[in-house]
Amino acid sequence: MSEYKNLWVYIEVLNGSAKSVGLELLGPGRRMTDAVGEKLAAVVIGSGVDEAVKSAAAYGADQIIVAEGADYADYSSEAYEYAMAQLTHKYKPSTILIGATSQGRDMGPRLSCGLKTGLTADCTGLEIDTVTGNVQWTRPAFGGNLMATIECPNTRPQIGTVRPGVFKRGMPDAARTAEIIREDIPVPAGTVRTTLVEKIAEAAEAAVKLEEADIIVSGGRGLGKPENFALVKDLADVLGGVVGASRAAVDSGWISHAHQVGQTGKTVGPKLYIACGISGAIQHLAGMSGSDVIIAINRDPDAPIFDVADYGIVGDVKEVLPALTEAIKKYKA
Amino acid sequence: MNILVCIKQVPDTTEIRIDPNTNTLIRAGVPSIVNTFDTYALETAVKIKDADPGAKIVVATMGPEQAKEALKTCLSVGADKAYLASDRAFGGSDTLATSYVLSCVVKELEKREGAPFDLIFCGKQAIDGDTGQVGPELAKHLDYPQITNALEVTPEGGKIRARRETEDGYEVLEASLPVVVTVTKTAYEPRYASVKSKMAANRAVITVLTAADFAIDTERTGLKGSPTKVKKTFVPQRKKGGVKLQEETGVLAAEKLTAFLSDAGVI
Ligand SMILES: Cc1cc2nc3c(=O)[nH]c(=O)nc-3n(C[C@H](O)[C@H](O)[C@H](O)COP(=O)(O)OP(=O)(O)OC[C@H]3O[C@@H](n4cnc5c(N)ncnc54)[C@H](O)[C@@H]3O)c2cc1C
Ligand SMILES: Nc1ncnc2c1ncn2[C@@H]1O[C@H](COP(=O)(O)O)[C@@H](O)[C@H]1O
């Protein structure tokens, strides 16, 4: 085990740029490597990734390992896992952090299984035991009712996926430089048995970047009917935020699943989260309780959402929402 | 088309409460259900069978004796056959060990059923552990391709086509067979069992496989075979509720809230 050293952060790339979560993870990555005196490396796989490499340097990586090539133009489970496994065999990192995105949660388990090591999924807390070097991976289970701290004491690398938005991005320093290591890893013929037929980005309105939003206004079943999402949208617009939803609103067909926040939707960590007509079921809280400031508007004074809200308004959304939109318009003017 | 659906019996996490005195989960009285995502996976398989009556659906789980109940539920809504892999040596398995057991079970069932599986379905994740690892790990153990987070799966000739959900929209992927597909919440709801199909499922014999019944290395199962160890569990600290305001009118409430937001520096 002792030949395994240094912590890697996998930098997921979208259209040439680093996704936020990879840059966020360089923060706890730095903290943990400093604690044990190791190096922090970023791993970038793709094609046309200069922008992402620059960001990884600016956000604090000491070293950036780049596997670039036509084989990596589009994400595929098998090609990316192959590249990560090759790199791991060669450089032997002790720890790998991966964003718990649809890509990270697709690649992570395939990688850890091939390496016969442990993976802790969807973490929300990261500490390192400086004596053993074991990362203390903390994650929610049972729909957020329970937290578990997990270790991978006997195998390396120890791997974890970490939820987007849990760690805040540090300040970038464009003048920082990092050692760049380029690896040419052609994917052997026959490795990839899936083909990407089509990639459908959500329509502009629906391409909600909930995970990266600073302000989210979410609507639930308490809106009463789909038309009332317009009230939520109006408020989001004056605040410069985006629209989220509870599962009940999504299941009712009022809004697409891309907007869903919670255990089976997205995990968000905005500066401001406004829950409108949402009861605050544990599965919903699992996705948003990490928000900095939480506002709840609900008719029922005993709704559980008030237990996590910094500021709650007991009232009817149909009345409060338009009034709030007006008040904020006035404030901003 | 031979289809295997891997299912897990889980406590219904919506029914779980915290004991305020001991700060632990109250599990007593919490009903066991078929993992929600596995019901979507099974329904997806049954829809394929609706279109291709020659298809056969086998369901399998690794778990304790009680998990037979979950398998019977699956038989009542369209599965043809069910197997339970149960052995003390499997207890305490993490996802790597679980997926290893399942990969050995797949090989054994292919022998017993006389044909390889073309399609192996899992749920996107189990609602107790919420890890979503077993599917991709099973694919890797078997050296099969994988498609995770699928919403729609359609066989096409010797291949399958699946729509996969991502943060940014959808991807349509094609994979050669055999393949492991994990299923997320679909647009359709799983069908209900009829009284007749429930009765038939109750009478069905479910074969139990112990470690001695198939080729498996028990060094790689259970706690011994699990690289991850749970160090501790605890109930999350929820932040205390803040101000709660009950105003006469929406306008008054809105004005007070705006002042609060301004003070808090978020607008
Ligand atoms: C496995 C699993 C996963 C799940 N994943 C998620 C998930 O990812 N995200 C999620 O959100 N849920 C999820 N759920 C569902 C969750 O348990 C709840 O059912 C859901 O969050 C409820 O949504 P809601 O609060 O909009 O609806 P409800 O619970 O019906 O609440 C509506 C609220 O609106 C209030 N209200 C009604 N009318 C008004 C009015 N005029 N003005 C003001 N307030 C009003 C009511 O008092 C009530 O509190 C999941 C469930 C399961 C089993
Ligand atoms: N013990 C098990 N037996 C059979 N299938 C399982 C078991 N555990 C997990 N699975 C399958 O793997 C999926 C993901 O589970 P998990 O990785 O535990 O979140 C589940 O939805 C099931 O389809």
XYZ file of C-alpha atoms and ligand atoms in Angstrom:
676
model
C 0.000 0.000 0.000
C 2.851 2.360 0.771
C 3.750 2.800 -2.887
C 0.420 4.613 -3.355
C 0.832 8.383 -2.971
C -0.909 11.624 -3.834
C -4.519 12.623 -4.201
C -6.246 12.904 -7.552
C -9.267 14.932 -8.454
C -11.043 13.851 -11.618
C -11.996 16.947 -13.587
C -15.125 16.308 -15.623
C -15.204 18.295 -18.848
C -18.274 19.683 -20.582
C -17.766 21.392 -23.948
C -14.080 21.901 -23.192
C -14.549 23.520 -19.780
C -14.219 22.013 -16.329
C -17.500 21.294 -14.592
C -17.770 23.110 -11.305
C -17.661 20.017 -9.101
C -14.092 19.084 -10.097
C -12.862 22.554 -9.203
C -14.812 22.433 -5.942
C -13.045 19.182 -5.008
C -9.609 20.729 -5.405
C -10.420 22.572 -2.132
C -10.813 19.547 0.180
C -8.162 17.826 -1.956
C -5.663 20.540 -1.061
C -6.624 20.408 2.610
C -6.150 16.632 2.794
C -2.888 16.481 0.821
C -1.425 19.260 2.938
C -2.343 17.315 6.060
C -0.390 14.252 4.939
C 2.324 15.975 2.901
C 1.407 14.657 -0.528
C 0.760 16.207 -3.936
C -2.578 17.250 -5.373
C -3.100 16.214 -8.981
C -5.977 16.857 -11.357
C -6.834 14.329 -14.045
C -8.401 15.586 -17.245
C -9.672 13.229 -19.940
C -11.253 14.374 -23.191
C -10.565 16.124 -26.442
C -9.920 19.866 -26.657
C -9.518 20.330 -22.922
C -7.082 23.295 -22.647
C -9.650 25.456 -20.904
C -10.278 22.770 -18.274
C -6.537 22.262 -17.734
C -6.089 25.998 -17.156
C -8.905 26.033 -14.595
C -7.450 23.065 -12.726
C -4.173 24.956 -12.385
C -5.911 28.140 -11.306
C -7.901 26.297 -8.641
C -4.845 24.765 -7.046
C -3.648 21.491 -8.628
C 0.125 20.904 -8.328
C 0.102 18.520 -11.216
C -2.292 17.915 -14.095
C -2.396 14.605 -15.882
C -4.026 14.955 -19.289
C -5.235 12.084 -21.465
C -6.413 13.671 -24.663
C -7.478 12.102 -27.925
C -10.225 11.404 -30.393
C -11.130 8.266 -28.443
C -12.244 10.549 -25.642
C -14.252 13.083 -27.655
C -17.487 11.878 -26.059
C -17.774 10.295 -22.650
C -18.123 6.528 -22.655
C -18.052 4.336 -19.546
C -15.614 1.883 -21.011
C -13.087 4.266 -22.628
C -12.895 6.596 -19.651
C -12.666 3.771 -17.161
C -9.895 2.283 -19.278
C -7.923 5.537 -19.261
C -8.374 6.039 -15.513
C -7.308 2.452 -14.815
C -4.181 2.811 -16.995
C -3.235 6.038 -15.260
C -3.850 4.524 -11.842
C -1.646 1.525 -12.591
C 1.129 3.830 -13.748
C 1.042 6.535 -11.073
C -0.535 4.764 -8.087
C -2.487 7.547 -6.382
C -3.601 6.892 -2.823
C -6.925 8.672 -3.221
C -9.241 9.600 -6.108
C -12.068 12.128 -5.753
C -14.745 12.153 -8.449
C -17.820 14.385 -8.732
C -21.035 12.490 -8.021
C -22.530 13.494 -11.364
C -24.225 11.126 -13.786
C -20.805 10.632 -15.384
C -18.880 10.223 -12.128
C -21.387 7.773 -10.745
C -21.233 5.818 -13.990
C -17.443 5.632 -14.197
C -16.516 5.447 -10.482
C -17.930 2.010 -9.652
C -16.669 0.468 -12.885
C -13.198 1.782 -12.099
C -13.128 0.738 -8.436
C -14.424 -2.711 -9.310
C -11.695 -3.245 -11.909
C -9.090 -2.089 -9.390
C -10.679 -4.302 -6.689
C -10.804 -1.439 -4.255
C -13.463 0.424 -2.299
C -15.636 3.268 -3.493
C -17.797 5.420 -1.270
C -20.559 7.064 -3.264
C -22.168 10.445 -3.007
C -20.155 11.811 -0.086
C -20.970 15.059 1.670
C -18.033 15.146 4.090
C -14.299 14.454 3.682
C -11.616 14.236 6.364
C -8.310 12.387 6.415
C -6.762 10.367 9.224
C -3.202 11.685 9.172
C -1.807 8.552 10.826
C -3.296 5.919 8.524
C -3.941 8.104 5.505
C -7.486 6.717 5.405
C -10.018 9.196 4.108
C -13.079 9.405 6.374
C -15.864 9.440 3.813
C -19.151 10.705 5.212
C -22.355 10.182 3.260
C -26.102 10.139 3.762
C -28.061 6.864 3.616
C -31.695 5.881 4.089
C -32.846 8.876 2.104
C -30.895 11.294 4.284
C -32.205 9.937 7.599
C -28.816 8.584 8.582
C -25.207 9.601 7.989
C -22.425 7.026 7.749
C -18.664 7.494 7.933
C -16.851 4.957 5.817
C -13.207 3.948 5.452
C -11.285 1.883 2.954
C -8.399 0.740 5.167
C -6.781 -2.141 3.271
C -6.768 -1.282 -0.405
C -5.583 1.629 -2.531
C -6.498 3.811 -4.211
C -9.405 4.738 -1.994
C -12.076 6.258 -4.192
C -15.103 8.407 -3.505
C -17.695 10.331 -5.451
C -18.674 13.645 -3.887
C -21.881 15.573 -4.383
C -21.703 18.774 -6.398
C -22.261 21.920 -4.376
C -21.152 20.510 -1.022
C -17.777 22.220 -1.161
C -17.605 25.795 -2.355
C -15.134 26.619 -5.091
C -12.033 28.495 -3.905
C -10.739 31.683 -5.491
C -8.995 31.024 -8.813
C -5.505 32.390 -9.367
C -4.912 32.703 -13.110
C -1.193 33.230 -12.522
C -0.725 29.821 -10.855
C 1.080 27.206 -12.898
C 1.072 23.453 -12.549
C 3.234 20.664 -13.890
C 1.454 19.226 -16.915
C 1.900 15.575 -17.795
C 0.460 14.440 -21.114
C -0.345 10.786 -21.607
C -1.290 9.205 -24.897
C -3.669 6.350 -24.125
C -5.190 4.832 -27.258
C -8.227 2.725 -26.454
C -7.815 -0.847 -27.770
C -10.331 -1.852 -30.453
C -13.347 -3.648 -29.007
C -13.090 -1.995 -25.588
C -16.057 0.280 -26.153
C -19.292 -1.556 -26.853
C -21.693 1.355 -26.618
C -22.217 4.122 -29.152
C -23.561 7.555 -28.499
C -26.362 7.994 -31.011
C -27.582 11.357 -29.924
C -27.087 13.932 -27.206
C -30.130 16.009 -26.413
C -29.497 19.108 -24.378
C -32.636 20.205 -22.602
C -34.460 23.085 -24.236
C -33.039 26.448 -23.120
C -35.739 26.966 -20.508
C -35.272 23.533 -19.062
C -31.470 23.380 -19.206
C -31.528 24.275 -15.569
C -28.130 24.388 -13.986
C -29.568 23.797 -10.558
C -26.309 22.454 -9.154
C -24.460 25.617 -10.044
C -27.189 28.159 -9.285
C -26.798 30.783 -6.560
C -30.526 31.293 -6.165
C -33.240 28.661 -6.567
C -36.982 29.142 -6.229
C -38.752 25.775 -6.034
C -42.401 24.930 -6.312
C -44.298 21.936 -4.938
C -47.750 20.454 -4.963
C -48.917 23.381 -2.854
C -48.937 25.490 -6.017
C -52.181 23.728 -6.771
C -51.966 23.782 -10.552
C -49.286 23.898 -13.257
C -50.129 27.479 -14.278
C -48.994 28.671 -10.859
C -45.408 27.768 -11.721
C -45.496 31.126 -13.505
C -45.519 32.749 -10.038
C -42.394 30.786 -9.122
C -40.768 31.694 -12.432
C -41.555 35.403 -11.956
C -39.864 35.438 -8.573
C -36.875 33.470 -9.880
C -36.569 35.972 -12.727
C -36.459 39.083 -10.533
C -33.915 37.378 -8.296
C -31.820 36.145 -11.217
C -32.345 32.569 -10.056
C -33.566 29.313 -11.536
C -36.673 27.212 -10.969
C -36.629 23.968 -8.991
C -39.424 21.597 -8.013
C -40.448 18.850 -5.636
C -41.069 15.375 -6.882
C -44.801 15.709 -6.320
C -44.860 18.650 -8.745
C -42.779 16.699 -11.260
C -44.885 13.558 -10.899
C -48.009 15.630 -11.462
C -46.541 16.591 -14.829
C -46.363 20.286 -13.962
C -42.673 20.596 -14.782
C -39.908 18.360 -16.166
C -37.756 16.066 -14.046
C -34.692 18.181 -14.867
C -36.004 20.616 -12.257
C -36.417 18.094 -9.458
C -34.483 18.663 -6.270
C -33.947 15.834 -3.812
C -32.869 12.267 -3.359
C -33.971 11.235 -6.827
C -33.389 14.630 -8.347
C -30.544 17.058 -7.981
C -28.512 17.999 -4.947
C -28.163 21.737 -4.718
C -26.272 24.171 -2.536
C -27.300 27.710 -3.503
C -26.874 30.841 -1.431
C -30.653 31.185 -1.324
C -33.319 28.483 -1.621
C -36.992 29.440 -1.562
C -39.412 26.514 -1.137
C -42.960 27.395 -2.188
C -45.766 25.000 -1.305
C -43.311 22.206 -0.480
C -43.931 20.119 2.634
C -40.290 19.271 3.278
C -40.264 15.483 3.015
C -36.928 13.952 3.986
C -36.234 13.053 0.340
C -36.621 16.681 -0.648
C -34.483 17.910 2.258
C -31.773 15.449 1.202
C -31.252 17.557 -1.893
C -31.367 21.078 -0.510
C -30.625 21.241 3.206
C -27.064 22.324 2.409
C -28.303 25.674 1.035
C -26.917 28.744 2.819
C -30.239 30.490 3.443
C -33.557 28.655 3.236
C -36.917 30.391 2.949
C -40.180 28.474 3.154
C -43.644 29.606 2.165
C -46.335 27.176 3.272
C -49.926 27.374 4.405
C -49.447 24.740 7.093
C -47.594 26.127 10.156
C -46.535 22.580 11.070
C -45.000 21.691 7.696
C -41.583 20.054 8.273
C -39.958 22.449 5.796
C -40.123 25.103 8.536
C -37.730 22.990 10.638
C -34.901 23.708 8.210
C -35.954 27.196 7.122
C -34.097 30.285 8.294
C -37.184 32.292 7.559
C -40.652 30.922 7.111
C -43.829 32.539 5.953
C -47.064 30.866 6.935
C -49.330 31.831 4.104
C -50.799 31.069 0.726
C -48.285 30.914 -2.115
C -50.803 32.453 -4.512
C -50.853 35.554 -2.341
C -47.291 35.681 -1.015
C -45.429 34.959 -4.253
C -46.754 37.889 -6.355
C -46.335 40.213 -3.361
C -42.757 39.047 -2.868
C -41.943 39.486 -6.553
C -43.288 43.064 -6.360
C -41.439 43.834 -3.120
C -38.135 42.618 -4.554
C -38.671 44.528 -7.797
C -39.211 47.660 -5.708
C -36.158 46.905 -3.554
C -33.959 46.421 -6.601
C -35.211 49.577 -8.339
C -34.581 -12.270 -25.307
C -33.496 -13.528 -21.886
C -33.689 -10.906 -19.192
C -32.423 -10.886 -15.629
C -33.616 -8.254 -13.170
C -31.583 -7.838 -9.977
C -33.783 -6.614 -7.185
C -33.225 -5.712 -3.568
C -35.605 -5.786 -0.643
C -35.296 -2.535 1.292
C -37.037 -0.803 4.188
C -39.486 1.818 2.956
C -37.348 4.867 3.741
C -40.357 7.185 3.657
C -41.620 5.362 6.767
C -38.404 5.657 8.746
C -38.475 7.881 11.800
C -35.779 8.920 14.215
C -36.142 8.053 17.904
C -35.659 11.476 19.526
C -34.315 9.933 22.749
C -31.694 7.594 21.353
C -31.113 9.456 18.089
C -31.239 6.237 16.123
C -33.385 4.923 13.294
C -36.610 3.242 14.295
C -36.688 0.225 12.025
C -39.346 -1.768 13.840
C -42.643 -1.711 11.999
C -41.082 -0.216 8.895
C -42.450 -2.179 5.943
C -40.087 -3.915 3.524
C -40.622 -3.199 -0.144
C -39.031 -3.962 -3.471
C -36.549 -1.131 -4.042
C -38.485 1.555 -5.921
C -36.026 1.771 -8.819
C -36.033 -2.013 -9.189
C -39.792 -1.891 -9.742
C -39.137 0.495 -12.642
C -36.439 -1.859 -13.948
C -38.825 -4.793 -13.745
C -41.605 -2.862 -15.456
C -39.185 -1.948 -18.254
C -38.399 -5.651 -18.664
C -42.079 -6.598 -18.640
C -42.791 -3.981 -21.317
C -40.118 -5.599 -23.504
C -41.828 -8.914 -22.908
C -45.227 -7.449 -23.796
C -43.804 -6.673 -27.236
C -41.910 -9.951 -27.507
C -43.858 -12.742 -25.796
C -40.939 -15.128 -26.371
C -38.904 -13.170 -23.846
C -38.242 -14.629 -20.426
C -37.744 -12.651 -17.224
C -35.817 -14.028 -14.261
C -35.517 -12.032 -11.036
C -32.756 -12.580 -8.515
C -31.723 -11.129 -5.221
C -29.049 -11.655 -2.654
C -30.427 -11.321 0.821
C -31.961 -13.034 3.843
C -34.794 -15.562 3.722
C -37.438 -12.773 4.054
C -36.363 -11.429 0.666
C -38.514 -14.201 -0.844
C -41.462 -11.884 -0.199
C -39.943 -9.264 -2.493
C -39.332 -11.899 -5.159
C -42.964 -12.986 -4.937
C -44.059 -9.419 -5.482
C -41.969 -9.425 -8.663
C -43.506 -12.718 -9.803
C -46.954 -11.197 -9.366
C -46.193 -8.352 -11.753
C -44.621 -10.166 -14.662
C -41.437 -12.024 -13.728
C -41.374 -15.675 -14.817
C -38.929 -17.107 -12.347
C -37.189 -16.086 -9.131
C -33.995 -17.028 -7.306
C -32.697 -16.063 -3.895
C -28.981 -16.204 -3.116
C -28.713 -16.506 0.634
C -25.811 -17.528 2.824
C -24.202 -16.348 6.046
C -21.031 -15.875 4.047
C -22.765 -13.123 2.047
C -23.859 -11.076 5.076
C -22.175 -7.716 5.523
C -21.157 -7.446 1.880
C -20.416 -3.963 0.543
C -21.167 -3.161 -3.084
C -17.983 -4.783 -4.434
C -18.744 -8.032 -2.609
C -22.465 -7.870 -3.482
C -21.780 -7.344 -7.154
C -19.263 -10.198 -7.069
C -21.883 -12.540 -5.582
C -24.404 -11.421 -8.198
C -21.890 -11.990 -11.005
C -21.438 -15.595 -9.801
C -25.209 -15.963 -9.525
C -25.573 -14.791 -13.138
C -23.223 -17.542 -14.323
C -25.069 -20.159 -12.294
C -28.527 -19.069 -13.453
C -27.399 -19.126 -17.061
C -26.528 -22.800 -16.541
C -29.773 -23.575 -14.764
C -31.933 -21.707 -17.245
C -30.011 -23.130 -20.201
C -29.280 -19.809 -21.921
C -27.208 -16.701 -21.349
C -28.925 -13.448 -20.356
C -29.008 -10.811 -23.081
C -30.078 -8.016 -20.809
C -29.386 -7.545 -17.110
C -31.368 -4.851 -15.374
C -30.650 -3.188 -12.052
C -32.238 -0.210 -10.393
C -30.371 3.068 -10.577
C -29.752 2.802 -6.850
C -31.124 1.144 -3.751
C -33.056 3.585 -1.557
C -31.450 2.308 1.664
C -27.793 2.584 0.713
C -28.315 5.056 -2.131
C -25.018 4.054 -3.695
C -25.907 3.092 -7.262
C -22.730 1.048 -7.543
C -23.889 -2.520 -7.853
C -25.035 -2.191 -11.492
C -21.786 -0.823 -12.968
C -19.733 -3.145 -10.752
C -21.729 -6.141 -11.922
C -21.069 -5.051 -15.510
C -17.350 -4.856 -14.799
C -17.203 -8.261 -13.066
C -18.899 -9.799 -16.096
C -16.921 -7.629 -18.532
C -20.126 -6.332 -20.119
C -20.888 -2.808 -21.304
C -23.211 -0.717 -19.147
C -25.812 1.989 -19.514
C -26.762 3.746 -16.280
C -29.699 6.036 -15.486
C -31.859 4.715 -18.316
C -35.422 5.982 -18.765
C -36.364 3.992 -21.829
C -34.951 0.800 -23.229
C -35.806 -0.662 -26.622
C -34.350 -3.781 -28.193
C -33.232 -3.237 -31.785
C -32.102 -6.311 -33.649
C -29.166 -7.720 -31.743
C -28.697 -4.501 -29.818
C -30.483 -2.265 -27.418
C -31.061 1.430 -27.513
C -31.541 3.379 -24.296
C -32.283 6.947 -23.347
C -30.078 7.946 -20.459
C -30.712 10.905 -18.196
C -27.867 13.315 -17.409
C -27.649 16.708 -15.673
C -27.622 18.397 -19.040
C -30.427 16.532 -20.749
C -30.446 13.108 -22.351
C -28.152 10.794 -24.223
C -29.339 8.097 -26.563
C -26.941 5.158 -26.418
C -26.765 1.909 -28.278
C -25.103 -1.151 -26.801
C -24.302 -4.612 -27.994
C -25.688 -7.541 -25.994
C -25.201 -8.707 -23.336
C -25.386 -5.456 -21.421
C -26.144 -4.229 -17.898
C -28.697 -1.417 -17.761
C -29.612 0.519 -14.614
C -33.036 2.112 -14.634
C -34.091 5.406 -13.068
C -37.634 6.648 -12.564
C -39.463 6.012 -15.812
C -42.327 7.991 -17.316
C -44.616 5.012 -16.705
C -45.624 3.490 -13.374
C -45.133 -0.204 -12.617
C -48.277 -2.265 -13.168
C -50.334 -3.668 -10.314
C -50.745 -7.336 -9.552
C -54.147 -8.928 -10.111
C -55.706 -11.120 -7.451
C -55.021 -14.124 -9.637
C -51.375 -13.296 -10.281
C -50.838 -12.628 -6.576
C -52.191 -16.029 -5.681
C -50.038 -17.731 -8.270
C -46.971 -15.874 -7.017
C -47.694 -16.952 -3.459
C -47.678 -20.570 -4.539
C -44.521 -20.252 -6.615
C -41.438 -22.120 -5.506
C -38.408 -19.917 -5.119
C -35.077 -21.641 -5.458
C -32.584 -20.686 -2.775
C -28.909 -20.846 -3.650
C -26.370 -21.098 -0.858
C -22.640 -20.625 -1.329
C -22.280 -24.389 -1.642
C -24.676 -24.492 -4.609
C -22.586 -22.573 -7.101
C -19.038 -21.596 -7.953
C -18.025 -18.717 -5.696
C -14.987 -17.730 -3.672
C -16.300 -16.814 -0.217
C -13.053 -14.989 0.549
C -14.463 -12.322 -1.729
C -17.872 -12.065 -0.055
C -19.268 -10.701 3.195
C -17.242 -8.480 5.509
C -14.016 -10.243 4.478
C -14.540 -9.433 0.832
C -15.573 -5.832 1.423
C -12.891 -3.145 1.010
C -15.088 -0.465 2.601
C -15.916 -0.532 6.302
C -18.598 1.471 8.044
C -16.810 3.258 10.879
C -19.793 4.949 12.448
C -23.325 6.092 11.748
C -25.111 9.092 13.161
C -28.263 11.096 12.734
C -27.655 14.301 10.802
C -27.943 17.564 12.695
C -30.666 19.580 11.090
C -30.273 23.252 11.555
C -32.798 24.736 13.948
C -35.735 26.438 12.368
C -35.355 30.205 12.237
C -37.970 32.930 12.242
C -41.521 31.925 11.392
C -43.852 34.667 10.310
C -47.623 34.642 10.205
C -48.800 37.948 8.745
C -52.265 39.200 7.961
C -51.524 39.770 4.313
C -49.109 38.473 1.740
C -47.904 42.010 1.099
C -46.811 42.528 4.703
C -45.090 39.152 4.814
C -43.333 39.900 1.537
C -42.032 43.246 2.794
C -40.650 41.734 5.997
C -39.023 38.915 4.068
C -37.426 41.343 1.629
C -35.931 43.250 4.547
C -34.604 39.976 5.985
C -33.052 38.956 2.656
C -31.448 42.346 2.312
C -30.000 42.122 5.852
C -28.759 38.608 5.181
C -26.982 39.943 2.100
C -28.497 37.438 -0.318
C -30.257 39.948 -2.558
C -37.604 6.744 -3.103
C -38.185 8.115 -3.049
C -37.467 9.171 -3.566
C -37.984 10.475 -3.522
N -37.241 11.480 -4.053
C -37.703 12.752 -3.972
C -36.942 13.847 -4.501
O -35.874 13.680 -5.088
N -37.445 15.094 -4.380
C -38.638 15.353 -3.769
O -39.013 16.529 -3.698
N -39.375 14.342 -3.290
C -38.951 13.048 -3.387
N -39.745 12.032 -2.916
C -41.130 12.335 -2.540
C -41.296 12.911 -1.158
O -41.418 11.851 -0.239
C -42.571 13.781 -1.113
O -43.662 13.004 -1.503
C -42.515 15.021 -1.985
O -41.323 15.742 -1.780
C -43.697 15.918 -1.675
O -43.724 17.034 -2.532
P -44.482 18.368 -2.102
O -43.869 18.877 -0.858
O -44.483 19.269 -3.283
O -45.986 17.868 -1.896
P -46.844 17.675 -0.586
O -46.179 16.777 0.379
O -48.200 17.344 -1.051
O -46.832 19.108 0.089
C -47.495 20.222 -0.399
C -47.312 21.328 0.621
O -47.892 22.523 0.130
C -48.618 23.169 1.164
N -49.671 23.949 0.501
C -50.802 23.512 -0.075
N -51.478 24.541 -0.625
C -50.785 25.653 -0.355
C -50.966 27.035 -0.662
N -52.010 27.462 -1.373
N -50.033 27.909 -0.234
C -48.973 27.492 0.491
N -48.724 26.201 0.788
C -49.622 25.296 0.362
C -49.125 22.071 2.031
O -49.322 22.566 3.347
C -47.989 21.041 1.959
O -47.048 21.242 3.021
C -39.251 10.722 -2.946
C -39.974 9.650 -2.418
C -39.454 8.365 -2.463
C -40.242 7.234 -1.895
N -28.470 -7.639 -2.599
C -28.838 -7.380 -3.858
N -29.432 -8.353 -4.602
C -29.806 -8.113 -5.876
N -29.641 -6.937 -6.496
C -29.068 -5.935 -5.806
C -28.639 -6.103 -4.462
N -28.103 -4.942 -4.049
C -28.213 -4.079 -5.089
N -28.783 -4.682 -6.145
C -29.096 -4.086 -7.460
O -28.232 -2.975 -7.679
C -28.975 -1.767 -7.747
C -28.188 -0.650 -7.132
O -27.983 -0.897 -5.768
P -26.954 -0.067 -4.875
O -25.654 -0.067 -5.598
O -26.901 -0.798 -3.575
O -27.524 1.329 -4.751
C -30.301 -2.068 -7.085
O -31.309 -1.218 -7.587
C -30.508 -3.527 -7.491
O -30.983 -3.629 -8.819
